[in-house]
C-alpha cells in the first residue's frame, strides 16, 4: 500500500533575547527559520531566557519554542541543545549569541551535530562550526583565521537575514520628497538606556510644525510610560511590538536608528538613516555604512548631545540629493535574498538521491498529475491512479530502469529523475515539485543523477527530449552540461534533443 513520505527534518535555532541583550539575535534567526520553512523544513527555537512577546511572535509563525533550564553558553547548554537536535531529527543547529564560545562549539560538534554559528565580530578564540555567518558590511576572512579546515565562511551583506514580511517590498520604489518630514525612530528591541527619549527631545528642538514622527518601542522596551508622556499633545506617536515594520519604513522619509541589525532592513527599504552606536560591536557597522554612503554615523550615543542629533537631522531633511544617494547605496548593499542564500548553503552539499520505492507511489502520482507537468509532457492526459500503480510496479521491477527521488537538506522530497537504459544509452526524465521550481534544483538534480548513473551503469551517453516551448527544462539540461543535438519528433510532437556524453 502506498503512503506519503515522512515529514521534513528540523532546524534547531539556539538564541536568546531580553532587556540586556536585546531582541536582534532572535529576530534575525526568525528570518532564517522562515527561509527554512519556505524550503520545506520545520524550525525549533531553543531559548534559555523568557521573552513572552517574542515567543508569541515565533509561535504565530509556526515555530516551536523549547525552554532550556541551563546557563546560556554553558556545557549543559551545549549538551541540551545537541540532545534536542537529535530528538527532533534536526539536520543543523544554528547558534546566535556571544556566549556560544569555542568550548560550546566544540561540545556541540562532539555530539555529532552540524553547526551554523552566527557571528558579528569574531567573539570566539577558535571556530569549530561547520559554517560561520557574519552578515555585516565589515566581515572578512581575517576575523576568522583561527578556525577548523572544514569551516566555511559566509561573509557580507549578501547574506543579510531579512524576515518574510520584507519580501513583498522587493520591487517597491521609494518616492523621495524635496523636503522630508516623516521620521521613524527605532532604537532596538529593548533600548535599556531609553535613548528614544533623547531622540524625541532632539527632534522637538526643530521648529518645523509639519513633522510627523513615529517611535517604535520594541517588545522588551521597559520605558513605555515615559515615552507616552514625552509625546503627549505632539505629532509624535509610539508604537509597541510592531510586526509590520516594513510598512513603517516605507512610510518614513528618514530614520534615526541604532547601528544594529535593523540597518540591513533600512538599507533594503532604501531608507536614509542617522545611526547611533549603542553597543561596542556597532562601531564598525556605523563607520562602514557611512563610507558606503548608505547612512550617517552620529557616533556613540552617550557622547552625542541632542543638539547634534537635531542639526544632523535638519540637514538630511533638507537635502534631497543626499537622501536619494543614500537610498541607492542601501539597496546596492542588501538585495533581500540573504536568508535564502544561507539556507541554500545549508542544503547545498546535502542534496540526496535515493531509489524510488512503493512508499513514493502517491507522491510520484501527485507530481505526475501536476497541471504544469502534464502541459509539457508528450502525453498531456491526466494519469489514473490504477494505471500509475501498475506503471510504477513495472518500473521498480525493471533492471533497465534507474528510478531516483531527490531530497534537499531539510529532508523534503523535491523531485524525481528516471533513466531508461537501452544498451549503451539511457533516456532521462526529470520533474521537480512545483513548490521548489525556479530555484535551480532542476539542473542540480540532473547533474547529480547523471554523475551517479555514469558511475554505476555501463552507458556512454544520456539523451533528453524536451517538448518544444518548455524553456525551463531546456535551460536546466544545458546548465547541467547537456549539448543540443537538433530537433526530432516524439509521439507526433516536436522535441528538442539534448545529449550528455560520458566524461572521459
CSV table of C-alpha atoms in Angstrom, one decimal:
chain,number,residue,atom,x,y,z
A,1,UNK,CA,0.0,0.0,0.0
A,2,UNK,CA,1.3,3.5,-0.9
A,3,UNK,CA,2.0,6.2,1.7
A,4,UNK,CA,3.3,9.8,1.8
A,5,UNK,CA,7.0,10.1,2.7
A,6,UNK,CA,8.0,11.3,6.1
A,7,UNK,CA,7.8,14.9,7.1
A,8,UNK,CA,10.7,17.3,6.6
A,9,UNK,CA,13.6,17.5,9.0
A,10,UNK,CA,14.0,20.3,11.5
A,11,UNK,CA,16.4,23.1,12.1
A,12,UNK,CA,17.2,23.8,15.8
A,13,UNK,CA,18.0,27.5,16.5
A,14,UNK,CA,19.7,28.4,19.7
A,15,UNK,CA,19.2,32.1,20.5
A,16,UNK,CA,18.1,34.3,23.5
A,17,UNK,CA,16.5,37.7,24.0
A,18,UNK,CA,16.0,40.0,26.9
A,19,UNK,CA,16.3,43.6,28.2
A,20,UNK,CA,20.1,43.5,28.4
A,21,UNK,CA,20.9,41.5,25.2
A,22,UNK,CA,18.0,42.9,23.1
A,23,UNK,CA,16.0,41.1,20.5
A,24,UNK,CA,18.3,41.2,17.5
A,25,UNK,CA,19.6,37.7,17.7
A,26,UNK,CA,16.2,36.2,17.9
A,27,UNK,CA,14.7,38.4,15.2
A,28,UNK,CA,17.3,37.7,12.6
A,29,UNK,CA,17.1,34.0,13.5
A,30,UNK,CA,13.4,34.2,12.7
A,31,UNK,CA,14.3,35.2,9.2
A,32,UNK,CA,16.5,32.1,8.9
A,33,UNK,CA,13.6,30.0,10.3
A,34,UNK,CA,11.2,31.4,7.8
A,35,UNK,CA,13.6,30.7,4.9
A,36,UNK,CA,14.0,27.1,6.2
A,37,UNK,CA,10.2,26.7,6.3
A,38,UNK,CA,10.0,28.0,2.8
A,39,UNK,CA,12.4,25.3,1.7
A,40,UNK,CA,10.0,22.7,3.3
A,41,UNK,CA,11.5,22.3,6.7
A,42,UNK,CA,10.5,22.9,10.3
A,43,UNK,CA,12.1,25.2,12.8
A,44,UNK,CA,12.5,24.9,16.6
A,45,UNK,CA,13.8,27.7,18.8
A,46,UNK,CA,15.7,26.7,21.9
A,47,UNK,CA,15.8,29.5,24.4
A,48,UNK,CA,17.3,29.8,27.9
A,49,UNK,CA,15.6,33.2,28.7
A,50,UNK,CA,11.9,34.2,28.8
A,51,UNK,CA,10.6,36.7,26.3
A,52,UNK,CA,6.8,36.3,26.2
A,53,UNK,CA,6.1,38.8,23.4
A,54,UNK,CA,8.8,37.3,21.1
A,55,UNK,CA,7.7,33.8,21.9
A,56,UNK,CA,4.1,34.7,20.8
A,57,UNK,CA,5.5,36.0,17.5
A,58,UNK,CA,7.6,32.9,16.9
A,59,UNK,CA,4.6,30.6,17.6
A,60,UNK,CA,2.4,32.7,15.3
A,61,UNK,CA,5.0,31.9,12.6
A,62,UNK,CA,4.6,28.2,13.1
A,63,UNK,CA,7.8,27.9,15.0
A,64,UNK,CA,8.1,25.7,18.1
A,65,UNK,CA,9.7,27.2,21.2
A,66,UNK,CA,11.5,25.0,23.7
A,67,UNK,CA,12.9,26.4,27.0
A,68,UNK,CA,16.2,25.1,28.3
A,69,UNK,CA,16.9,25.3,32.0
A,70,UNK,CA,20.6,26.0,31.6
A,71,UNK,CA,23.0,28.8,31.9
A,72,UNK,CA,23.5,30.3,28.4
A,73,UNK,CA,26.7,29.1,26.8
A,74,UNK,CA,27.5,26.5,29.4
A,75,UNK,CA,28.4,22.9,28.9
A,76,UNK,CA,24.9,21.9,30.0
A,77,UNK,CA,23.6,24.3,27.3
A,78,UNK,CA,25.6,22.6,24.6
A,79,UNK,CA,24.6,19.2,25.7
A,80,UNK,CA,20.9,20.1,26.0
A,81,UNK,CA,20.9,21.8,22.6
A,82,UNK,CA,22.6,18.8,20.9
A,83,UNK,CA,20.1,16.4,22.5
A,84,UNK,CA,17.2,18.5,21.4
A,85,UNK,CA,18.5,18.4,17.8
A,86,UNK,CA,19.0,14.6,18.0
A,87,UNK,CA,15.4,14.1,19.3
A,88,UNK,CA,14.0,16.3,16.6
A,89,UNK,CA,16.0,14.7,13.8
A,90,UNK,CA,17.5,18.1,13.0
A,91,UNK,CA,19.9,18.5,10.1
A,92,UNK,CA,21.5,21.6,11.6
A,93,UNK,CA,21.9,23.6,14.8
A,94,UNK,CA,22.1,27.4,14.2
A,95,UNK,CA,23.5,29.3,17.3
A,96,UNK,CA,23.4,33.1,17.6
A,97,UNK,CA,24.9,34.8,20.6
A,98,UNK,CA,28.2,35.9,22.0
A,99,UNK,CA,28.2,33.3,24.8
A,100,UNK,CA,28.5,30.5,22.4
A,101,UNK,CA,32.3,30.4,22.5
A,102,UNK,CA,34.9,27.9,21.4
A,103,UNK,CA,34.2,25.3,24.1
A,104,UNK,CA,30.4,25.5,23.3
A,105,UNK,CA,31.1,24.9,19.6
A,106,UNK,CA,33.5,22.1,20.2
A,107,UNK,CA,31.0,20.3,22.5
A,108,UNK,CA,28.1,20.7,20.1
A,109,UNK,CA,30.3,19.3,17.3
A,110,UNK,CA,31.4,16.5,19.6
A,111,UNK,CA,27.8,15.4,19.9
A,112,UNK,CA,27.7,14.8,16.2
A,113,UNK,CA,25.6,17.8,15.2
A,114,UNK,CA,26.3,20.1,12.3
A,115,UNK,CA,26.6,23.7,13.4
A,116,UNK,CA,26.0,27.1,11.9
A,117,UNK,CA,27.5,29.9,14.0
A,118,UNK,CA,26.1,33.3,13.5
A,119,UNK,CA,28.6,35.9,14.5
A,120,UNK,CA,29.3,39.7,14.3
A,121,UNK,CA,32.9,40.3,15.3
A,122,UNK,CA,34.9,37.1,15.9
A,123,UNK,CA,34.0,36.7,19.6
A,124,UNK,CA,35.3,33.1,19.8
A,125,UNK,CA,39.1,32.4,20.1
A,126,UNK,CA,38.6,29.5,17.7
A,127,UNK,CA,35.8,28.3,15.5
A,128,UNK,CA,34.7,24.7,15.3
A,129,UNK,CA,31.4,25.4,13.5
A,130,UNK,CA,30.8,23.9,10.0
A,131,UNK,CA,29.7,27.3,8.8
A,132,UNK,CA,30.2,30.8,10.3
A,133,UNK,CA,27.8,33.5,9.1
A,134,UNK,CA,28.7,37.2,9.5
A,135,UNK,CA,26.2,39.3,7.6
A,136,UNK,CA,27.9,42.6,8.4
A,137,UNK,CA,29.4,45.0,5.9
A,138,UNK,CA,32.9,44.8,7.5
A,139,UNK,CA,33.0,41.0,7.7
A,140,UNK,CA,36.3,39.5,6.4
A,141,UNK,CA,38.2,36.2,6.4
A,142,UNK,CA,40.9,37.9,8.6
A,143,UNK,CA,38.5,37.8,11.5
A,144,UNK,CA,38.2,34.0,11.4
A,145,UNK,CA,41.9,33.0,10.9
A,146,UNK,CA,41.5,30.6,13.9
A,147,UNK,CA,39.1,28.1,12.5
A,148,UNK,CA,39.0,24.4,11.5
A,149,UNK,CA,39.9,23.5,7.9
A,150,UNK,CA,36.4,22.4,7.2
A,151,UNK,CA,34.8,25.6,8.5
A,152,UNK,CA,33.1,27.5,5.7
A,153,UNK,CA,32.6,31.3,5.8
A,154,UNK,CA,29.5,33.2,4.7
A,155,UNK,CA,30.5,36.9,4.8
A,156,UNK,CA,29.0,40.2,4.0
A,157,UNK,CA,25.6,41.9,3.4
A,158,UNK,CA,24.6,39.5,0.6
A,159,UNK,CA,23.8,37.1,3.5
A,160,UNK,CA,21.8,39.7,5.5
A,161,UNK,CA,18.9,38.0,7.1
A,162,UNK,CA,15.6,39.7,6.4
A,163,UNK,CA,12.2,38.3,7.6
A,164,UNK,CA,9.5,37.2,5.2
A,165,UNK,CA,7.4,40.5,5.6
A,166,UNK,CA,10.1,42.4,3.7
A,167,UNK,CA,9.9,40.3,0.6
A,168,UNK,CA,6.7,41.8,-0.8
A,169,UNK,CA,8.6,45.2,-0.9
A,170,UNK,CA,11.3,43.7,-3.3
A,171,UNK,CA,10.2,45.8,-6.3
A,172,UNK,CA,8.9,48.8,-4.4
A,173,UNK,CA,10.2,52.2,-5.4
A,174,UNK,CA,10.8,54.9,-2.9
A,175,UNK,CA,9.4,58.4,-3.5
A,176,UNK,CA,12.0,61.0,-2.3
A,177,UNK,CA,10.3,64.4,-1.5
A,178,UNK,CA,12.1,67.7,-1.8
A,179,UNK,CA,11.7,68.3,1.9
A,180,UNK,CA,11.4,65.3,4.2
A,181,UNK,CA,9.0,65.4,7.1
A,182,UNK,CA,8.3,61.8,8.1
A,183,UNK,CA,10.7,60.5,10.7
A,184,UNK,CA,11.0,56.9,12.1
A,185,UNK,CA,12.8,56.3,15.4
A,186,UNK,CA,13.9,52.7,16.1
A,187,UNK,CA,16.5,52.1,18.8
A,188,UNK,CA,16.3,48.3,19.2
A,189,UNK,CA,14.1,45.7,20.8
A,190,UNK,CA,14.9,46.8,24.4
A,191,UNK,CA,16.6,50.2,24.4
A,192,UNK,CA,17.6,49.8,28.1
A,193,UNK,CA,19.1,53.3,28.3
A,194,UNK,CA,15.9,54.9,26.9
A,195,UNK,CA,17.8,56.6,24.0
A,196,UNK,CA,14.4,57.0,22.3
A,197,UNK,CA,13.6,59.7,24.8
A,198,UNK,CA,16.8,61.5,24.0
A,199,UNK,CA,16.0,61.4,20.3
A,200,UNK,CA,12.4,62.7,20.9
A,201,UNK,CA,13.9,65.7,22.7
A,202,UNK,CA,16.3,66.3,19.8
A,203,UNK,CA,13.5,66.3,17.3
A,204,UNK,CA,11.5,68.7,19.4
A,205,UNK,CA,14.3,71.2,19.0
A,206,UNK,CA,13.3,71.7,15.4
A,207,UNK,CA,10.9,74.5,14.7
A,208,UNK,CA,9.1,72.6,11.8
A,209,UNK,CA,5.5,72.2,12.8
A,210,UNK,CA,4.6,69.8,9.9
A,211,UNK,CA,6.9,66.9,11.0
A,212,UNK,CA,5.4,63.5,11.7
A,213,UNK,CA,7.3,61.2,14.0
A,214,UNK,CA,6.7,57.5,14.7
A,215,UNK,CA,8.7,55.9,17.6
A,216,UNK,CA,8.9,52.1,17.6
A,217,UNK,CA,9.2,50.6,21.1
A,218,UNK,CA,10.4,47.0,20.9
A,219,UNK,CA,8.9,44.0,22.7
A,220,UNK,CA,11.4,44.2,25.5
A,221,UNK,CA,11.3,48.0,26.0
A,222,UNK,CA,10.5,48.9,29.6
A,223,UNK,CA,10.1,52.7,29.1
A,224,UNK,CA,6.6,52.8,27.6
A,225,UNK,CA,5.2,55.2,30.3
A,226,UNK,CA,8.0,57.8,29.9
A,227,UNK,CA,7.7,57.7,26.1
A,228,UNK,CA,4.0,58.1,26.2
A,229,UNK,CA,4.4,61.2,28.5
A,230,UNK,CA,7.1,62.6,26.2
A,231,UNK,CA,4.9,62.5,23.1
A,232,UNK,CA,1.7,63.7,24.8
A,233,UNK,CA,0.0,66.5,22.8
A,234,UNK,CA,2.5,66.3,19.9
A,235,UNK,CA,2.6,64.9,16.4
A,236,UNK,CA,4.6,62.0,17.7
A,237,UNK,CA,3.2,58.5,18.2
A,238,UNK,CA,4.7,55.5,20.0
A,239,UNK,CA,4.1,52.0,18.5
A,240,UNK,CA,4.7,48.9,20.6
A,241,UNK,CA,5.9,45.5,19.4
A,242,UNK,CA,5.4,46.3,15.7
A,243,UNK,CA,5.2,43.3,13.4
A,244,UNK,CA,4.7,45.2,10.1
A,245,UNK,CA,8.0,47.2,10.3
A,246,UNK,CA,8.4,47.4,6.5
A,247,UNK,CA,5.3,49.5,6.3
A,248,UNK,CA,6.7,51.9,8.8
A,249,UNK,CA,9.9,52.1,6.9
A,250,UNK,CA,8.1,52.6,3.6
A,251,UNK,CA,6.1,55.4,5.3
A,252,UNK,CA,9.1,57.3,6.6
A,253,UNK,CA,11.4,59.7,4.7
A,254,UNK,CA,14.3,59.4,7.2
A,255,UNK,CA,15.1,57.1,10.1
A,256,UNK,CA,17.1,57.6,13.4
A,257,UNK,CA,18.3,54.1,14.4
A,258,UNK,CA,20.7,52.1,16.4
A,259,UNK,CA,23.5,50.7,14.3
A,260,UNK,CA,22.4,47.1,14.8
A,261,UNK,CA,20.8,44.5,12.5
A,262,UNK,CA,18.0,47.0,11.7
A,263,UNK,CA,20.5,48.7,9.4
A,264,UNK,CA,20.1,46.0,6.9
A,265,UNK,CA,16.4,46.3,6.9
A,266,UNK,CA,16.7,50.1,6.4
A,267,UNK,CA,19.2,49.6,3.6
A,268,UNK,CA,16.8,47.1,1.8
A,269,UNK,CA,13.9,49.6,2.2
A,270,UNK,CA,16.1,52.4,0.8
A,271,UNK,CA,15.5,54.5,3.9
A,272,UNK,CA,18.2,57.1,4.6
A,273,UNK,CA,19.3,56.9,8.3
A,274,UNK,CA,21.1,58.7,11.1
A,275,UNK,CA,22.8,56.0,13.1
A,276,UNK,CA,23.6,56.0,16.9
A,277,UNK,CA,26.1,53.5,18.2
A,278,UNK,CA,24.6,51.9,21.3
A,279,UNK,CA,27.0,49.0,21.7
A,280,UNK,CA,30.7,48.4,21.1
A,281,UNK,CA,30.1,46.0,18.3
A,282,UNK,CA,28.1,48.6,16.3
A,283,UNK,CA,31.0,51.0,15.7
A,284,UNK,CA,32.2,49.2,12.5
A,285,UNK,CA,28.7,48.9,11.2
A,286,UNK,CA,28.1,52.7,11.5
A,287,UNK,CA,31.5,53.6,10.1
A,288,UNK,CA,31.3,51.3,7.1
A,289,UNK,CA,27.7,52.3,6.2
A,290,UNK,CA,28.7,56.0,6.2
A,291,UNK,CA,31.7,55.2,4.0
A,292,UNK,CA,29.4,53.3,1.7
A,293,UNK,CA,27.1,56.3,1.5
A,294,UNK,CA,24.1,54.5,2.9
A,295,UNK,CA,23.8,56.2,6.3
A,296,UNK,CA,25.2,59.0,8.5
A,297,UNK,CA,27.2,57.9,11.6
A,298,UNK,CA,26.4,60.2,14.6
A,299,UNK,CA,28.8,58.2,16.8
A,300,UNK,CA,28.4,56.8,20.3
A,301,UNK,CA,25.0,57.8,21.7
A,302,UNK,CA,26.4,58.7,25.1
A,303,UNK,CA,28.7,61.2,23.5
A,304,UNK,CA,26.2,62.8,21.2
A,305,UNK,CA,24.1,65.7,22.7
A,306,UNK,CA,20.5,66.2,21.5
A,307,UNK,CA,21.6,69.4,19.7
A,308,UNK,CA,24.0,67.5,17.4
A,309,UNK,CA,21.2,65.0,16.5
A,310,UNK,CA,18.9,67.8,15.8
A,311,UNK,CA,21.3,69.6,13.4
A,312,UNK,CA,22.2,66.4,11.5
A,313,UNK,CA,18.6,65.6,11.1
A,314,UNK,CA,17.7,69.1,9.8
A,315,UNK,CA,20.5,68.9,7.2
A,316,UNK,CA,19.2,65.5,6.0
A,317,UNK,CA,15.6,66.6,5.9
A,318,UNK,CA,16.5,69.5,3.6
A,319,UNK,CA,19.0,67.6,1.3
A,320,UNK,CA,17.0,65.6,-1.2
A,321,UNK,CA,20.1,64.7,-3.3
A,322,UNK,CA,21.9,63.1,-0.3
A,323,UNK,CA,18.7,61.1,0.6
A,324,UNK,CA,18.4,59.8,-3.0
A,325,UNK,CA,22.1,58.8,-3.0
A,326,UNK,CA,21.7,57.0,0.4
A,327,UNK,CA,18.6,55.2,-0.9
A,328,UNK,CA,20.5,53.8,-3.9
A,329,UNK,CA,23.6,52.8,-1.8
A,330,UNK,CA,21.5,51.0,0.7
A,331,UNK,CA,19.7,48.8,-1.8
A,332,UNK,CA,23.1,48.0,-3.5
A,333,UNK,CA,24.2,46.5,-0.2
A,334,UNK,CA,21.1,44.4,0.6
A,335,UNK,CA,19.0,42.7,-2.0
A,336,UNK,CA,16.8,40.7,0.3
A,337,UNK,CA,18.0,37.2,-0.8
A,338,UNK,CA,20.3,36.7,2.2
A,339,UNK,CA,18.2,34.2,4.2
A,340,UNK,CA,17.5,32.1,1.1
A,341,UNK,CA,21.2,32.1,0.2
A,342,UNK,CA,22.1,30.8,3.7
A,343,UNK,CA,19.5,28.0,3.5
A,344,UNK,CA,20.8,27.1,0.1
A,345,UNK,CA,24.3,26.8,1.6
A,346,UNK,CA,23.0,24.6,4.4
A,347,UNK,CA,21.3,22.4,1.9
A,348,UNK,CA,23.9,22.8,-0.9
A,349,UNK,CA,26.1,19.8,-0.2
A,350,UNK,CA,23.3,17.7,1.1
A,351,UNK,CA,21.0,17.0,-1.8
A,352,UNK,CA,20.4,13.3,-1.7
A,353,UNK,CA,19.3,10.8,-4.3
A,354,UNK,CA,17.7,7.5,-3.1
A,355,UNK,CA,16.0,4.7,-5.0
A,356,UNK,CA,12.3,5.2,-5.5
A,357,UNK,CA,10.0,2.7,-3.7
A,358,UNK,CA,6.4,1.8,-3.5
A,359,UNK,CA,6.2,4.2,-0.5
A,360,UNK,CA,6.7,7.1,-3.0
A,361,UNK,CA,3.7,6.0,-5.1
A,362,UNK,CA,1.2,8.7,-4.1
A,363,UNK,CA,3.8,11.5,-4.2
A,364,UNK,CA,5.0,10.5,-7.6
A,365,UNK,CA,1.4,10.3,-8.8
A,366,UNK,CA,0.8,13.8,-7.5
A,367,UNK,CA,3.9,15.1,-9.2
A,368,UNK,CA,3.0,13.4,-12.5
A,369,UNK,CA,-0.5,14.9,-12.5
A,370,UNK,CA,0.6,18.5,-11.7
A,371,UNK,CA,-1.1,20.6,-14.4
A,372,UNK,CA,2.2,22.3,-15.4
A,373,UNK,CA,3.9,18.9,-15.7
A,374,UNK,CA,1.1,17.5,-17.8
A,375,UNK,CA,1.2,20.5,-20.1
A,376,UNK,CA,4.9,20.0,-21.0
A,377,UNK,CA,4.5,16.2,-21.3
A,378,UNK,CA,4.4,14.3,-24.6
A,379,UNK,CA,1.2,12.6,-23.2
A,380,UNK,CA,-0.7,15.5,-21.6
A,381,UNK,CA,-3.7,13.5,-20.4
A,382,UNK,CA,-4.2,13.0,-16.7
A,383,UNK,CA,-3.0,9.7,-15.3
A,384,UNK,CA,-5.4,7.4,-13.5
A,385,UNK,CA,-4.4,6.1,-10.1
A,386,UNK,CA,-4.8,2.4,-11.1
A,387,UNK,CA,-2.6,2.9,-14.2
A,388,UNK,CA,0.0,4.8,-12.2
A,389,UNK,CA,0.3,2.0,-9.6
A,390,UNK,CA,0.8,-0.7,-12.3
A,391,UNK,CA,3.3,1.5,-14.2
A,392,UNK,CA,5.4,2.2,-11.0
A,393,UNK,CA,5.4,-1.5,-10.1
A,394,UNK,CA,6.7,-2.3,-13.6
A,395,UNK,CA,9.4,0.4,-13.5
A,396,UNK,CA,10.6,-0.6,-10.0
A,397,UNK,CA,10.9,-4.2,-11.2
A,398,UNK,CA,12.7,-3.3,-14.4
A,399,UNK,CA,16.5,-3.9,-14.2
A,400,UNK,CA,17.0,-1.5,-17.1
A,401,UNK,CA,15.3,1.4,-15.2
A,402,UNK,CA,17.1,3.6,-12.7
A,403,UNK,CA,14.4,5.5,-10.7
A,404,UNK,CA,15.6,8.0,-8.1
A,405,UNK,CA,13.9,10.5,-5.7
A,406,UNK,CA,15.8,13.7,-4.8
A,407,UNK,CA,15.5,15.4,-1.3
A,408,UNK,CA,17.0,18.6,-0.1
A,409,UNK,CA,19.0,19.3,3.1
A,410,UNK,CA,15.8,19.7,5.1
A,411,UNK,CA,14.8,16.1,4.3
A,412,UNK,CA,12.0,17.1,1.9
A,413,UNK,CA,11.4,15.1,-1.3
A,414,UNK,CA,11.6,17.7,-4.0
A,415,UNK,CA,11.7,15.8,-7.3
A,416,UNK,CA,12.3,12.6,-9.3
A,417,UNK,CA,14.6,11.5,-12.0
A,418,UNK,CA,14.4,8.3,-14.1
A,419,UNK,CA,16.8,6.7,-16.6
A,420,UNK,CA,15.5,4.1,-19.1
A,421,UNK,CA,18.6,2.2,-20.2
A,422,UNK,CA,18.9,0.5,-23.6
A,423,UNK,CA,22.3,-0.9,-24.4
A,424,UNK,CA,24.9,1.7,-24.0
A,425,UNK,CA,22.5,4.6,-23.9
A,426,UNK,CA,19.9,6.0,-21.5
A,427,UNK,CA,16.9,8.3,-21.8
A,428,UNK,CA,16.4,10.7,-18.8
A,429,UNK,CA,13.1,12.0,-17.5
A,430,UNK,CA,13.0,14.5,-14.6
A,431,UNK,CA,10.5,16.6,-12.7
A,432,UNK,CA,10.5,19.0,-9.7
A,433,UNK,CA,7.8,19.6,-7.1
A,434,UNK,CA,6.1,22.9,-8.0
A,435,UNK,CA,7.0,24.3,-4.6
A,436,UNK,CA,10.7,24.0,-5.5
A,437,UNK,CA,10.7,25.2,-9.1
A,438,UNK,CA,12.8,28.2,-10.3
A,439,UNK,CA,15.4,27.7,-7.5
A,440,UNK,CA,18.0,25.9,-9.6
A,441,UNK,CA,17.1,22.4,-8.2
A,442,UNK,CA,16.4,21.0,-11.7
A,443,UNK,CA,19.9,21.2,-13.1
A,444,UNK,CA,21.4,20.2,-9.7
A,445,UNK,CA,19.2,17.0,-9.7
A,446,UNK,CA,20.2,16.3,-13.3
A,447,UNK,CA,23.9,16.8,-12.6
A,448,UNK,CA,23.9,14.6,-9.5
A,449,UNK,CA,21.8,11.9,-11.1
A,450,UNK,CA,23.8,11.7,-14.3
A,451,UNK,CA,27.0,11.5,-12.4
A,452,UNK,CA,25.7,8.6,-10.4
A,453,UNK,CA,24.4,6.7,-13.4
A,454,UNK,CA,27.7,7.1,-15.2
A,455,UNK,CA,29.5,5.7,-12.2
A,456,UNK,CA,27.2,2.7,-11.7
A,457,UNK,CA,26.0,1.8,-15.3
A,458,UNK,CA,27.9,1.0,-18.4
A,459,UNK,CA,26.4,3.6,-20.6
A,460,UNK,CA,28.2,6.0,-23.0
A,461,UNK,CA,25.5,8.7,-23.4
A,462,UNK,CA,22.3,10.1,-21.8
A,463,UNK,CA,19.6,11.6,-24.0
A,464,UNK,CA,16.9,14.1,-23.0
A,465,UNK,CA,13.9,15.0,-25.1
A,466,UNK,CA,12.1,18.3,-24.2
A,467,UNK,CA,8.8,19.3,-25.7
A,468,UNK,CA,9.2,22.4,-27.8
A,469,UNK,CA,8.3,25.5,-25.8
A,470,UNK,CA,9.4,24.0,-22.5
A,471,UNK,CA,12.2,26.6,-21.9
A,472,UNK,CA,12.7,25.9,-18.2
A,473,UNK,CA,13.6,22.2,-18.8
A,474,UNK,CA,15.8,23.1,-21.8
A,475,UNK,CA,17.7,25.6,-19.7
A,476,UNK,CA,18.1,23.1,-16.9
A,477,UNK,CA,19.6,20.5,-19.2
A,478,UNK,CA,22.0,23.0,-20.8
A,479,UNK,CA,23.2,24.2,-17.3
A,480,UNK,CA,23.7,20.6,-16.4
A,481,UNK,CA,26.2,20.1,-19.3
A,482,UNK,CA,24.0,18.6,-22.0
A,483,UNK,CA,24.6,19.7,-25.6
A,484,UNK,CA,21.8,20.4,-28.0
A,485,UNK,CA,21.5,17.8,-30.8
A,486,UNK,CA,18.8,19.1,-33.0
A,487,UNK,CA,15.0,18.6,-33.3
A,488,UNK,CA,13.1,15.4,-33.5
A,489,UNK,CA,9.6,14.0,-33.3
A,490,UNK,CA,8.4,12.3,-30.1
A,491,UNK,CA,4.8,10.9,-30.1
A,492,UNK,CA,3.9,13.1,-33.1
A,493,UNK,CA,5.3,16.3,-31.4
A,494,UNK,CA,8.4,18.4,-32.0
A,495,UNK,CA,11.0,17.9,-29.3
A,496,UNK,CA,14.4,19.4,-28.6
A,497,UNK,CA,17.1,16.7,-28.3
A,498,UNK,CA,19.9,17.0,-25.8
A,499,UNK,CA,22.8,14.7,-25.2
A,500,UNK,CA,25.3,14.2,-22.4
A,501,UNK,CA,28.4,12.1,-23.2
A,502,UNK,CA,30.2,10.1,-20.6
A,503,UNK,CA,33.2,12.1,-19.3
A,504,UNK,CA,36.5,10.8,-20.5
